[in-house]
Amino acid sequence: MSHSQEHPQYSTLEVSSGDPETYQKEVVQYPDHSYPQAVPLEQAGAAQSFYSPESTKEVVYPPQNIYQGGGVLPAAYKDPNYAGGAAYHNAAAYHNGGGYPNGAMYSNGAASAYPNSAYPPSSTSPLDSTAYGPSPLSTTENGSQYPHMNEKAVPAATICGLRKKTFFIILGVALVVLVALIGGLAGGLASKNHNGSDSADASGSSGSGSGDPKDPASSNSTSEILILDNSKITASNWTDNNGVIHRTVFFQDKYNSIIARRWDSKGNSWKTNNLTELMSATTTPLNPQPGTPLACASMDHSPTYETHVWFTDPGNIIRSMASFDALNRPDSWDNDTLDGAVLQTWPGGQLAAMWQRTWGADGNGTWIVAYQRPEGAIKTANSSTWATATVAVESKSVAANSSLAIIPKLRGAWLDQLELVSERVNSDSTGTMRLTTYNDTWNGADQRVTELQTDIPLPAPSQQFATTKWDSWNQALYIGLLQGGKIQGNHWDGSKMNTISSFQFNSGPDANFTAIAMTPDAMFYGISNGEVLEYSLDTSDPSKFNYVGRVFP
């Protein structure tokens, strides 16, 4: 929307006549959008609010108490063959994360100030004032409080030639100045070492071909862990009309904020957007779960280039942020309201997402998100009608908290089908990693299943699936990060499926991955020892990954 400069914009309150409860809702008019927005840019036809239930859109069968902090616990697992199915009901999926402090940890402004320490209140002396007898000035032998006039007064005590009161005042001022100098020096060093600005990123981080792949700690190294210990990771890529490759990696920092790291082959450096802080001053601040599942996808349908990320809030409701003009305004991120749809997940359930091209050459395609419903079924929701999700895998065929991965699939010359990876329960201790194919419909999908890895551990918060394709979408790799950090998977070579029991990560630091992701262009990202690392797949031998560099910090 455009605004006249002669009429400054303002915020009003209006009452919606279409809402039976006549909630008030704030209508925010926005200033010039040529710079990153603190208040999200409204999209045509989008709902007014991202989180609040005051939208005038109708919610079909809304879950009860969806905004309570504890979330909604689903009914017991339905499959009678699943022993111990209630194991995921009685404990929180993730621990509580730390709070996010005031200030801009990753912005171009000054570094954040930490909260002041709490000091105990001062107290009076425990000694009785009369414990040592009468005061020496209380009386004299003549009964007078003061000496006789012919007596010589005792000179006042001094320190370094100064009266005691004057000396202690000067000493106090000097100590205050000294403490201020020490604090300023420490703050300056911290800001220099941990600044998340573009200038620091451009000179300090390696990855996607920049930096020294043999020495990830050669620049901008720090012993402080800046990534949330149970953070997930997701990544996507797109290519603009000039052939420039763009990649975005998402994860959570130790303050529970969602961080986006962006790279392109023209600038060849990583830049940072703290999505949580960008929205902190708005009426729709982000509130992701600590260790929230993450999924992202990108569109490159010229002239439209977008990147979206999905996560869950404490009520296990799917939320989304998007860069609606990733080419010209990559620092601008807005709420994607999902048209007001309420998509509730299994507590701690995983997410997967992709962008699907249209069947023909026209149209901008469709965003698709796969998630596990509280009753256990895997559903896919798409942007053509977010509120009407479709069952892809029935609850009887899926494990609780199943890891998920999704990727486009060719149908002749058109890339308009998809493949979904999930896990099915075998016994009380093992499951099977399975591939389900979408063929114009999910109906009969249970007849289009390929078993990838059998007898793998049952789902856990650290277990994740990822997939990628190459050779014009004819070859594929499906991998799983299992408990204990082991990675195994399968390679489709265009004619048959090949099992890969172990992978090699060449060069780079010792890898101990706690979270993994892959982009559709065969790049691998993992969180290891508090760092986000980048590898490229050796497509001539898909059991090998070659180290590229460190993405963060």
Coordinates of C-alpha atoms in Angstrom, one line a residue:
M1 CA 0.0 0.0 0.0
S2 CA 1.2 3.5 -0.6
H3 CA 0.8 6.5 1.6
S4 CA 0.9 10.3 0.9
Q5 CA 3.6 12.2 2.7
E6 CA 1.2 15.1 3.4
H7 CA -0.9 12.8 5.6
P8 CA 1.3 11.0 8.3
Q9 CA 0.1 7.5 9.1
Y10 CA -1.4 6.6 12.5
S11 CA -2.9 3.7 14.4
T12 CA -6.6 3.5 15.1
L13 CA -8.9 1.1 16.9
E14 CA -12.0 -0.1 15.2
V15 CA -14.8 -2.6 16.1
S16 CA -15.5 -5.4 13.7
S17 CA -19.2 -5.7 13.0
G18 CA -18.6 -9.2 11.6
D19 CA -17.2 -10.5 14.9
P20 CA -20.1 -11.7 17.2
E21 CA -18.0 -10.9 20.3
T22 CA -17.1 -7.4 18.8
Y23 CA -13.5 -7.6 19.8
Q24 CA -11.5 -4.5 19.2
K25 CA -8.7 -4.9 16.8
E26 CA -5.9 -2.5 16.1
V27 CA -5.4 -1.4 12.5
V28 CA -1.8 -0.4 12.0
Q29 CA -0.8 1.9 9.1
Y30 CA 2.8 1.6 8.1
P31 CA 5.6 4.0 7.1
D32 CA 8.1 3.7 4.3
H33 CA 9.0 0.0 3.7
S34 CA 12.3 0.7 1.9
Y35 CA 14.1 -0.5 5.1
P36 CA 13.7 -3.7 7.3
Q37 CA 10.3 -3.5 9.1
A38 CA 9.8 -3.5 12.9
V39 CA 6.1 -3.9 12.2
P40 CA 5.2 -6.6 9.7
L41 CA 4.0 -5.5 6.3
E42 CA 0.4 -6.5 5.7
Q43 CA -0.3 -8.6 2.7
A44 CA -3.4 -8.1 0.6
G45 CA -6.1 -10.3 2.0
A46 CA -4.1 -11.3 5.0
A47 CA -5.6 -11.6 8.5
Q48 CA -5.1 -8.7 10.8
S49 CA -3.5 -10.7 13.6
F50 CA -1.0 -13.5 13.5
Y51 CA -1.5 -14.9 17.0
S52 CA -4.7 -13.5 18.5
P53 CA -8.1 -15.2 18.2
E54 CA -9.7 -11.8 17.2
S55 CA -9.5 -12.5 13.4
T56 CA -12.8 -12.2 11.7
K57 CA -12.0 -15.4 9.8
E58 CA -14.0 -18.4 10.8
V59 CA -12.0 -21.2 12.6
V60 CA -13.3 -24.6 11.7
Y61 CA -13.4 -26.9 14.7
P62 CA -10.8 -25.0 16.8
P63 CA -9.0 -27.1 19.4
Q64 CA -9.8 -26.3 23.0
N65 CA -7.3 -24.3 25.2
I66 CA -4.9 -24.1 22.3
Y67 CA -3.2 -21.0 23.7
Q68 CA -2.5 -22.4 27.1
G69 CA 1.2 -22.6 27.9
G70 CA 1.2 -26.3 28.5
G71 CA -0.4 -27.1 25.1
V72 CA -3.0 -29.7 24.4
L73 CA -2.1 -33.2 25.1
P74 CA -3.7 -35.6 22.6
A75 CA -5.6 -38.7 23.4
A76 CA -3.7 -42.0 23.8
Y77 CA -2.1 -43.4 20.7
K78 CA -4.7 -45.2 18.7
D79 CA -2.8 -48.1 17.3
P80 CA -3.4 -51.2 19.5
N81 CA -0.2 -52.6 18.1
Y82 CA 1.8 -49.8 19.5
A83 CA 3.1 -50.8 22.9
G84 CA 4.0 -48.0 25.3
G85 CA 2.2 -45.5 23.1
A86 CA 1.5 -43.1 25.9
A87 CA 5.2 -42.5 26.5
Y88 CA 5.0 -39.2 24.8
H89 CA 2.1 -37.9 26.8
N90 CA 3.4 -37.5 30.3
A91 CA 6.5 -35.5 29.8
A92 CA 7.3 -32.2 28.0
A93 CA 8.9 -32.7 24.6
Y94 CA 11.5 -30.1 25.4
H95 CA 12.9 -28.3 28.4
N96 CA 12.2 -24.7 29.1
G97 CA 14.6 -22.3 27.3
G98 CA 16.2 -19.2 28.7
G99 CA 14.5 -15.9 28.3
Y100 CA 15.5 -13.5 25.6
P101 CA 17.2 -10.3 27.1
N102 CA 16.5 -6.8 26.0
G103 CA 18.6 -5.4 23.3
A104 CA 19.9 -6.4 19.9
M105 CA 22.0 -9.4 20.1
Y106 CA 22.3 -9.8 16.3
S107 CA 21.2 -6.5 15.0
N108 CA 23.4 -3.7 13.7
G109 CA 22.9 -1.7 16.9
A110 CA 24.7 -1.9 20.2
A111 CA 25.1 -5.2 22.0
S112 CA 22.5 -6.2 24.5
A113 CA 22.8 -5.3 28.1
Y114 CA 22.2 -8.1 30.6
P115 CA 19.8 -7.6 33.5
N116 CA 21.2 -6.0 36.6
S117 CA 22.2 -8.4 39.3
A118 CA 20.0 -8.4 42.4
Y119 CA 21.9 -7.3 45.5
P120 CA 20.7 -8.0 49.1
P121 CA 19.4 -5.0 51.0
S122 CA 21.8 -3.3 53.3
S123 CA 21.4 -3.8 57.0
T124 CA 22.4 -2.0 60.2
S125 CA 25.3 -3.1 62.3
P126 CA 24.6 -6.1 64.5
L127 CA 26.5 -4.6 67.3
D128 CA 24.6 -2.9 70.2
S129 CA 25.6 0.8 70.4
T130 CA 26.0 0.5 74.2
A131 CA 28.0 -2.7 74.1
Y132 CA 31.3 -0.9 74.8
G133 CA 30.0 1.4 77.5
P134 CA 29.3 5.2 77.5
S135 CA 30.4 7.3 74.6
P136 CA 33.7 9.1 75.2
L137 CA 31.8 12.4 74.5
S138 CA 28.8 11.6 76.7
T139 CA 30.2 13.3 79.9
T140 CA 33.3 14.7 81.3
E141 CA 34.5 14.8 84.8
N142 CA 32.8 18.2 85.3
G143 CA 29.6 16.9 83.9
S144 CA 29.8 19.0 80.8
Q145 CA 29.5 17.6 77.2
Y146 CA 32.3 19.8 75.9
P147 CA 35.8 20.6 77.2
H148 CA 36.4 23.9 79.1
M149 CA 37.4 26.9 77.0
N150 CA 40.9 26.9 78.4
E151 CA 41.4 23.3 77.2
K152 CA 43.0 22.7 73.8
A153 CA 40.7 21.0 71.4
V154 CA 41.8 17.7 69.9
P155 CA 42.7 18.2 66.2
A156 CA 40.5 16.4 63.7
A157 CA 41.8 13.1 62.3
T158 CA 43.0 13.2 58.6
I159 CA 44.0 10.7 55.9
C160 CA 46.7 11.8 53.5
G161 CA 46.2 15.3 54.7
L162 CA 42.5 15.3 54.0
R163 CA 39.6 15.2 56.4
K164 CA 38.2 11.7 56.6
K165 CA 34.8 12.7 55.0
T166 CA 36.6 14.4 52.1
F167 CA 39.0 11.5 51.6
F168 CA 36.2 8.9 51.4
I169 CA 34.1 11.1 49.0
I170 CA 37.1 11.3 46.6
L171 CA 37.8 7.6 47.0
G172 CA 34.2 6.7 46.2
V173 CA 34.1 8.9 43.1
A174 CA 37.4 7.3 41.9
L175 CA 36.0 3.8 42.4
V176 CA 32.9 4.6 40.4
V177 CA 34.9 5.9 37.5
L178 CA 37.2 2.9 37.6
V179 CA 34.3 0.4 37.5
A180 CA 32.7 2.3 34.6
L181 CA 35.9 2.1 32.6
I182 CA 36.3 -1.6 33.3
G183 CA 32.7 -2.2 32.3
G184 CA 33.0 -0.2 29.1
L185 CA 36.1 -2.1 28.1
A186 CA 34.5 -5.5 28.7
G187 CA 31.3 -4.4 26.8
G188 CA 33.4 -3.2 23.9
L189 CA 35.3 -6.5 23.7
A190 CA 32.1 -8.5 23.9
S191 CA 30.4 -6.5 21.2
K192 CA 33.5 -6.9 19.0
N193 CA 33.5 -10.7 19.5
H194 CA 29.8 -11.4 19.3
N195 CA 28.3 -8.7 17.0
G196 CA 25.9 -10.3 14.6
S197 CA 26.0 -7.5 12.1
D198 CA 26.6 -7.9 8.4
S199 CA 30.1 -6.4 8.6
A200 CA 31.2 -8.9 11.2
D201 CA 29.6 -11.8 9.3
A202 CA 31.2 -10.8 6.0
S203 CA 34.7 -10.9 7.5
G204 CA 34.4 -13.6 10.1
S205 CA 32.4 -16.6 8.9
S206 CA 33.3 -19.2 6.4
G207 CA 31.0 -21.4 4.3
S208 CA 29.6 -21.9 0.8
G209 CA 33.1 -21.5 -0.6
S210 CA 34.4 -18.7 1.6
G211 CA 37.0 -19.0 4.3
D212 CA 39.5 -21.8 5.1
P213 CA 37.6 -25.2 5.2
K214 CA 40.6 -26.8 7.0
D215 CA 40.5 -24.3 9.9
P216 CA 36.9 -23.4 11.0
A217 CA 38.2 -21.6 14.0
S218 CA 40.6 -19.5 12.1
S219 CA 38.3 -16.4 12.4
N220 CA 35.6 -15.2 14.7
S221 CA 36.1 -18.2 17.0
T222 CA 34.5 -18.1 20.4
S223 CA 34.3 -20.5 23.3
E224 CA 30.8 -19.3 24.2
I225 CA 28.0 -21.5 22.9
L226 CA 25.5 -19.2 21.2
I227 CA 23.1 -21.9 19.9
L228 CA 20.2 -23.4 21.9
D229 CA 21.3 -26.9 23.1
N230 CA 18.2 -28.6 21.6
S231 CA 17.8 -26.4 18.6
K232 CA 16.6 -27.9 15.3
I233 CA 17.9 -26.7 11.9
T234 CA 16.3 -26.3 8.5
A235 CA 17.6 -24.9 5.2
S236 CA 16.5 -24.0 1.7
N237 CA 17.9 -22.6 -1.6
W238 CA 16.8 -20.7 -4.7
T239 CA 18.4 -19.2 -7.8
D240 CA 17.5 -15.8 -9.2
N241 CA 17.1 -14.8 -12.8
N242 CA 20.8 -13.9 -13.0
G243 CA 22.0 -17.3 -11.9
V244 CA 22.9 -16.1 -8.4
I245 CA 22.4 -18.9 -5.8
H246 CA 20.8 -18.0 -2.5
R247 CA 20.7 -20.1 0.6
T248 CA 19.1 -19.6 4.0
V249 CA 19.6 -21.6 7.2
F250 CA 17.4 -21.3 10.3
F251 CA 18.0 -22.4 13.9
Q252 CA 17.5 -21.1 17.5
D253 CA 20.0 -19.2 19.5
K254 CA 20.5 -19.7 23.2
Y255 CA 17.9 -17.0 24.0
N256 CA 15.3 -19.1 22.1
S257 CA 15.2 -16.6 19.1
I258 CA 14.8 -17.8 15.6
I259 CA 17.9 -16.9 13.6
A260 CA 18.1 -16.8 9.8
R261 CA 21.6 -16.9 8.2
R262 CA 21.6 -15.9 4.5
W263 CA 24.2 -16.4 1.8
D264 CA 24.4 -15.8 -1.9
S265 CA 27.0 -16.6 -4.5
K266 CA 27.5 -13.0 -5.5
G267 CA 28.4 -11.6 -2.0
N268 CA 29.9 -14.9 -0.9
S269 CA 29.3 -14.1 2.8
W270 CA 26.8 -15.0 5.5
K271 CA 24.4 -12.4 7.0
T272 CA 22.1 -12.6 9.9
N273 CA 18.5 -11.8 10.7
N274 CA 17.1 -12.3 14.2
L275 CA 13.5 -12.9 13.3
T276 CA 12.3 -12.9 17.0
E277 CA 13.9 -9.5 17.6
L278 CA 12.6 -8.1 14.4
M279 CA 9.1 -8.8 15.7
S280 CA 9.6 -8.0 19.3
A281 CA 8.3 -4.4 19.1
T282 CA 5.2 -5.3 17.2
T283 CA 1.7 -6.4 18.3
T284 CA 2.5 -10.0 17.1
P285 CA 5.8 -10.9 18.7
L286 CA 7.2 -14.4 18.0
N287 CA 6.9 -17.0 20.8
P288 CA 8.5 -20.2 19.5
Q289 CA 8.8 -23.3 21.6
P290 CA 12.3 -23.9 23.0
G291 CA 13.7 -26.5 20.5
T292 CA 10.7 -26.0 18.2
P293 CA 10.6 -28.1 15.1
L294 CA 11.7 -26.0 12.0
A295 CA 10.8 -26.3 8.3
C296 CA 11.5 -24.0 5.5
A297 CA 11.1 -23.7 1.7
S298 CA 11.9 -21.1 -1.0
M299 CA 10.2 -20.1 -4.3
D300 CA 12.1 -19.0 -7.4
H301 CA 9.4 -18.3 -9.9
S302 CA 10.6 -15.1 -11.6
P303 CA 9.8 -12.4 -10.8
T304 CA 8.6 -13.8 -7.5
Y305 CA 11.2 -14.9 -5.0
E306 CA 10.2 -15.9 -1.4
T307 CA 11.5 -17.8 1.6
H308 CA 9.2 -19.1 4.3
V309 CA 9.9 -20.8 7.7
W310 CA 7.4 -22.7 9.9
F311 CA 7.7 -23.4 13.6
T312 CA 5.4 -24.1 16.6
D313 CA 4.3 -22.0 19.6
P314 CA 3.9 -23.3 23.2
G315 CA 0.4 -24.4 22.3
N316 CA 1.7 -26.6 19.5
I317 CA 0.1 -24.4 16.8
I318 CA 2.1 -23.9 13.6
R319 CA 3.3 -20.4 13.0
S320 CA 5.1 -18.9 10.0
M321 CA 7.4 -16.0 9.0
A322 CA 8.2 -15.1 5.4
S323 CA 10.5 -12.9 3.3
F324 CA 8.0 -12.0 0.6
D325 CA 10.6 -10.1 -1.5
A326 CA 13.7 -12.2 -0.9
L327 CA 15.5 -10.7 -3.9
N328 CA 15.1 -7.0 -3.3
R329 CA 14.4 -6.8 0.5
P330 CA 16.0 -9.9 2.1
D331 CA 16.1 -8.2 5.5
S332 CA 12.4 -7.7 5.6
W333 CA 10.4 -10.5 7.3
D334 CA 6.7 -10.5 8.0
N335 CA 4.1 -12.7 9.6
D336 CA 2.6 -15.3 7.3
T337 CA -0.9 -15.8 8.9
L338 CA -1.7 -19.0 7.0
D339 CA -5.0 -17.4 6.2
G340 CA -6.0 -17.7 9.9
A341 CA -5.9 -21.5 9.8
V342 CA -5.3 -23.3 13.2
L343 CA -2.9 -26.2 12.5
Q344 CA -2.3 -28.1 15.7
T345 CA 0.5 -30.6 16.0
W346 CA 1.3 -33.6 18.2
P347 CA 3.3 -32.1 21.2
G348 CA 6.9 -32.2 20.1
G349 CA 6.0 -33.4 16.6
Q350 CA 8.2 -32.6 13.7
L351 CA 7.6 -30.5 10.6
A352 CA 8.6 -30.7 6.9
A353 CA 7.9 -28.2 4.1
M354 CA 8.5 -27.6 0.4
W355 CA 7.4 -25.4 -2.5
Q356 CA 5.6 -27.3 -5.3
R357 CA 5.5 -25.9 -8.9
T358 CA 2.2 -25.8 -10.7
W359 CA 1.4 -28.5 -13.2
G360 CA 1.8 -26.1 -16.1
A361 CA 4.0 -23.1 -16.7
D362 CA 1.5 -20.6 -15.2
G363 CA 0.9 -19.8 -11.5
N364 CA 3.2 -19.4 -8.5
G365 CA 2.9 -22.9 -7.2
T366 CA 1.9 -24.1 -3.7
W367 CA 3.5 -24.1 -0.3
I368 CA 3.1 -27.5 1.5
V369 CA 3.7 -28.3 5.2
A370 CA 3.6 -31.8 6.6
Y371 CA 2.9 -32.3 10.3
Q372 CA 1.6 -34.9 12.7
R373 CA -1.9 -34.3 14.1
P374 CA -2.7 -34.9 17.9
E375 CA -4.6 -38.1 16.9
G376 CA -1.4 -39.4 15.2
A377 CA -2.0 -39.1 11.4
I378 CA 0.4 -37.3 9.2
K379 CA -1.3 -34.5 7.3
T380 CA -0.2 -32.1 4.6
A381 CA -1.6 -28.5 4.5
N382 CA -1.1 -26.3 1.5
S383 CA -1.4 -22.6 0.7
S384 CA -4.3 -23.0 -1.7
T385 CA -6.5 -23.8 1.3
W386 CA -4.5 -23.9 4.6
A387 CA -7.5 -24.8 6.8
T388 CA -8.2 -28.0 4.9
A389 CA -5.4 -30.3 5.6
T390 CA -5.3 -33.8 4.0
V391 CA -4.3 -37.1 5.6
A392 CA -1.2 -38.4 3.9
V393 CA -0.3 -41.3 6.3
E394 CA -2.9 -42.8 8.6
S395 CA -2.3 -42.9 12.4
K396 CA -2.1 -46.7 12.4
S397 CA 0.9 -46.5 10.1
V398 CA 3.0 -43.9 11.9
A399 CA 5.0 -43.6 15.1
A400 CA 4.3 -40.9 17.6
N401 CA 6.7 -37.9 17.2
S402 CA 7.8 -39.2 13.8
S403 CA 10.6 -37.4 12.0
L404 CA 9.5 -36.0 8.7
A405 CA 11.0 -35.0 5.3
I406 CA 9.4 -34.0 2.1
I407 CA 10.7 -33.2 -1.4
P408 CA 9.3 -32.7 -5.0
K409 CA 9.1 -35.6 -7.4
L410 CA 9.1 -35.7 -11.2
R411 CA 6.1 -36.8 -13.2
G412 CA 7.4 -36.9 -16.7
A413 CA 8.7 -33.4 -17.5
W414 CA 6.8 -31.8 -14.6
L415 CA 8.0 -31.5 -11.1
D416 CA 4.5 -31.5 -9.6
Q417 CA 4.5 -34.6 -7.3
L418 CA 6.1 -35.2 -4.0
E419 CA 7.6 -37.8 -1.6
L420 CA 7.2 -37.9 2.1
V421 CA 9.5 -39.7 4.6
S422 CA 8.1 -40.8 8.0
E423 CA 8.6 -43.6 10.5
R424 CA 6.3 -46.5 11.3
V425 CA 6.4 -48.6 14.6
N426 CA 7.7 -52.2 14.3
S427 CA 7.8 -53.1 18.0
D428 CA 8.1 -51.5 21.4
S429 CA 11.7 -50.5 20.6
T430 CA 12.2 -50.2 16.8
G431 CA 10.6 -48.7 13.7
T432 CA 11.0 -48.4 10.0
M433 CA 11.9 -45.3 7.9
R434 CA 9.4 -45.3 5.0
L435 CA 8.9 -43.3 1.8
T436 CA 5.3 -42.5 0.7
T437 CA 4.6 -41.1 -2.8
Y438 CA 1.9 -38.5 -3.7
N439 CA 0.3 -39.2 -7.1
D440 CA -2.3 -36.5 -7.7
T441 CA -3.9 -37.7 -4.4
W442 CA -3.0 -39.3 -1.1
N443 CA -5.8 -41.9 -1.6
G444 CA -4.2 -45.3 -1.7
A445 CA -0.9 -43.9 -0.5
D446 CA -0.4 -47.0 1.7
Q447 CA 0.0 -49.0 -1.5
R448 CA 2.8 -46.6 -2.7
V449 CA 5.3 -47.2 0.1
T450 CA 9.0 -48.0 0.0
E451 CA 10.8 -49.1 3.1
L452 CA 14.2 -47.4 3.5
Q453 CA 15.7 -48.3 6.9
T454 CA 14.3 -51.0 9.0
D455 CA 14.8 -51.6 12.8
I456 CA 15.9 -48.1 13.5
P457 CA 15.2 -46.6 17.0
L458 CA 11.8 -45.2 17.8
P459 CA 11.4 -41.4 17.5
A460 CA 13.3 -39.1 19.9
P461 CA 13.7 -35.3 20.0
S462 CA 17.2 -35.7 18.5
Q463 CA 16.1 -37.9 15.7
Q464 CA 15.6 -36.2 12.3
F465 CA 15.1 -37.1 8.6
A466 CA 16.4 -35.1 5.6
T467 CA 16.4 -35.5 1.9
T468 CA 17.8 -34.0 -1.3
K469 CA 17.9 -34.6 -5.1
W470 CA 20.3 -34.0 -8.0
D471 CA 20.8 -35.1 -11.6
S472 CA 17.8 -33.1 -12.7
W473 CA 15.7 -34.6 -9.9
N474 CA 16.4 -38.1 -11.0
Q475 CA 18.6 -39.2 -8.1
A476 CA 17.8 -38.9 -4.5
L477 CA 19.3 -39.3 -1.0
Y478 CA 17.2 -40.0 2.1
I479 CA 19.0 -39.9 5.5
G480 CA 18.2 -40.1 9.1
L481 CA 20.1 -38.8 12.2
L482 CA 19.4 -41.5 14.8
Q483 CA 19.9 -41.6 18.5
G484 CA 23.5 -41.5 19.4
G485 CA 24.4 -39.3 16.5
K486 CA 24.6 -42.1 13.8
I487 CA 23.5 -41.2 10.3
Q488 CA 22.3 -43.8 7.8
G489 CA 20.2 -43.7 4.7
N490 CA 19.4 -44.7 1.1
H491 CA 20.4 -43.6 -2.4
W492 CA 18.0 -43.8 -5.3
D493 CA 20.3 -44.0 -8.4
G494 CA 17.5 -43.6 -10.9
S495 CA 16.7 -47.3 -11.2
K496 CA 17.1 -48.9 -7.8
M497 CA 17.3 -48.1 -4.1
N498 CA 20.7 -48.6 -2.4
T499 CA 21.3 -48.8 1.4
I500 CA 24.1 -46.7 2.9
S501 CA 24.9 -47.8 6.5
S502 CA 27.4 -45.0 7.3
F503 CA 28.6 -41.7 5.9
Q504 CA 31.9 -40.0 5.7
F505 CA 32.3 -36.3 6.5
N506 CA 35.6 -35.3 5.0
S507 CA 37.9 -32.5 6.3
G508 CA 36.6 -30.0 8.8
P509 CA 36.2 -30.4 12.5
D510 CA 35.2 -33.6 14.3
A511 CA 31.4 -33.9 13.7
N512 CA 29.0 -34.7 16.5
F513 CA 25.7 -33.7 15.0
T514 CA 22.6 -33.0 17.2
A515 CA 20.5 -31.7 14.3
I516 CA 20.7 -32.0 10.5
A517 CA 19.1 -30.5 7.4
M518 CA 19.6 -30.7 3.6
T519 CA 18.6 -28.3 0.8
P520 CA 17.1 -29.5 -2.5
D521 CA 20.5 -28.7 -4.2
A522 CA 22.5 -31.3 -2.3
M523 CA 23.9 -29.1 0.5
F524 CA 24.1 -30.5 4.1
Y525 CA 23.9 -28.5 7.3
G526 CA 24.3 -29.7 10.8
I527 CA 24.7 -28.4 14.4
S528 CA 27.8 -29.9 16.0
N529 CA 29.5 -28.7 19.2
G530 CA 27.7 -25.4 19.2
E531 CA 28.4 -24.6 15.6
V532 CA 26.4 -24.7 12.3
L533 CA 28.6 -26.5 9.7
E534 CA 28.1 -26.8 5.9
Y535 CA 29.0 -29.7 3.7
S536 CA 28.4 -30.5 0.0
L537 CA 27.3 -33.9 -1.1
D538 CA 29.7 -35.9 -3.3
T539 CA 27.2 -36.9 -6.0
S540 CA 29.7 -39.4 -7.5
D541 CA 29.7 -41.2 -4.1
P542 CA 26.6 -40.2 -2.0
S543 CA 28.1 -41.8 1.1
K544 CA 30.6 -38.8 1.3
F545 CA 30.2 -35.2 2.3
N546 CA 32.9 -32.6 1.8
Y547 CA 33.3 -29.8 4.3
V548 CA 32.6 -26.3 3.0
G549 CA 32.8 -24.1 6.1
R550 CA 31.2 -22.8 9.2
V551 CA 27.9 -21.0 8.9
F552 CA 27.6 -19.8 12.5
P553 CA 28.9 -18.3 14.6

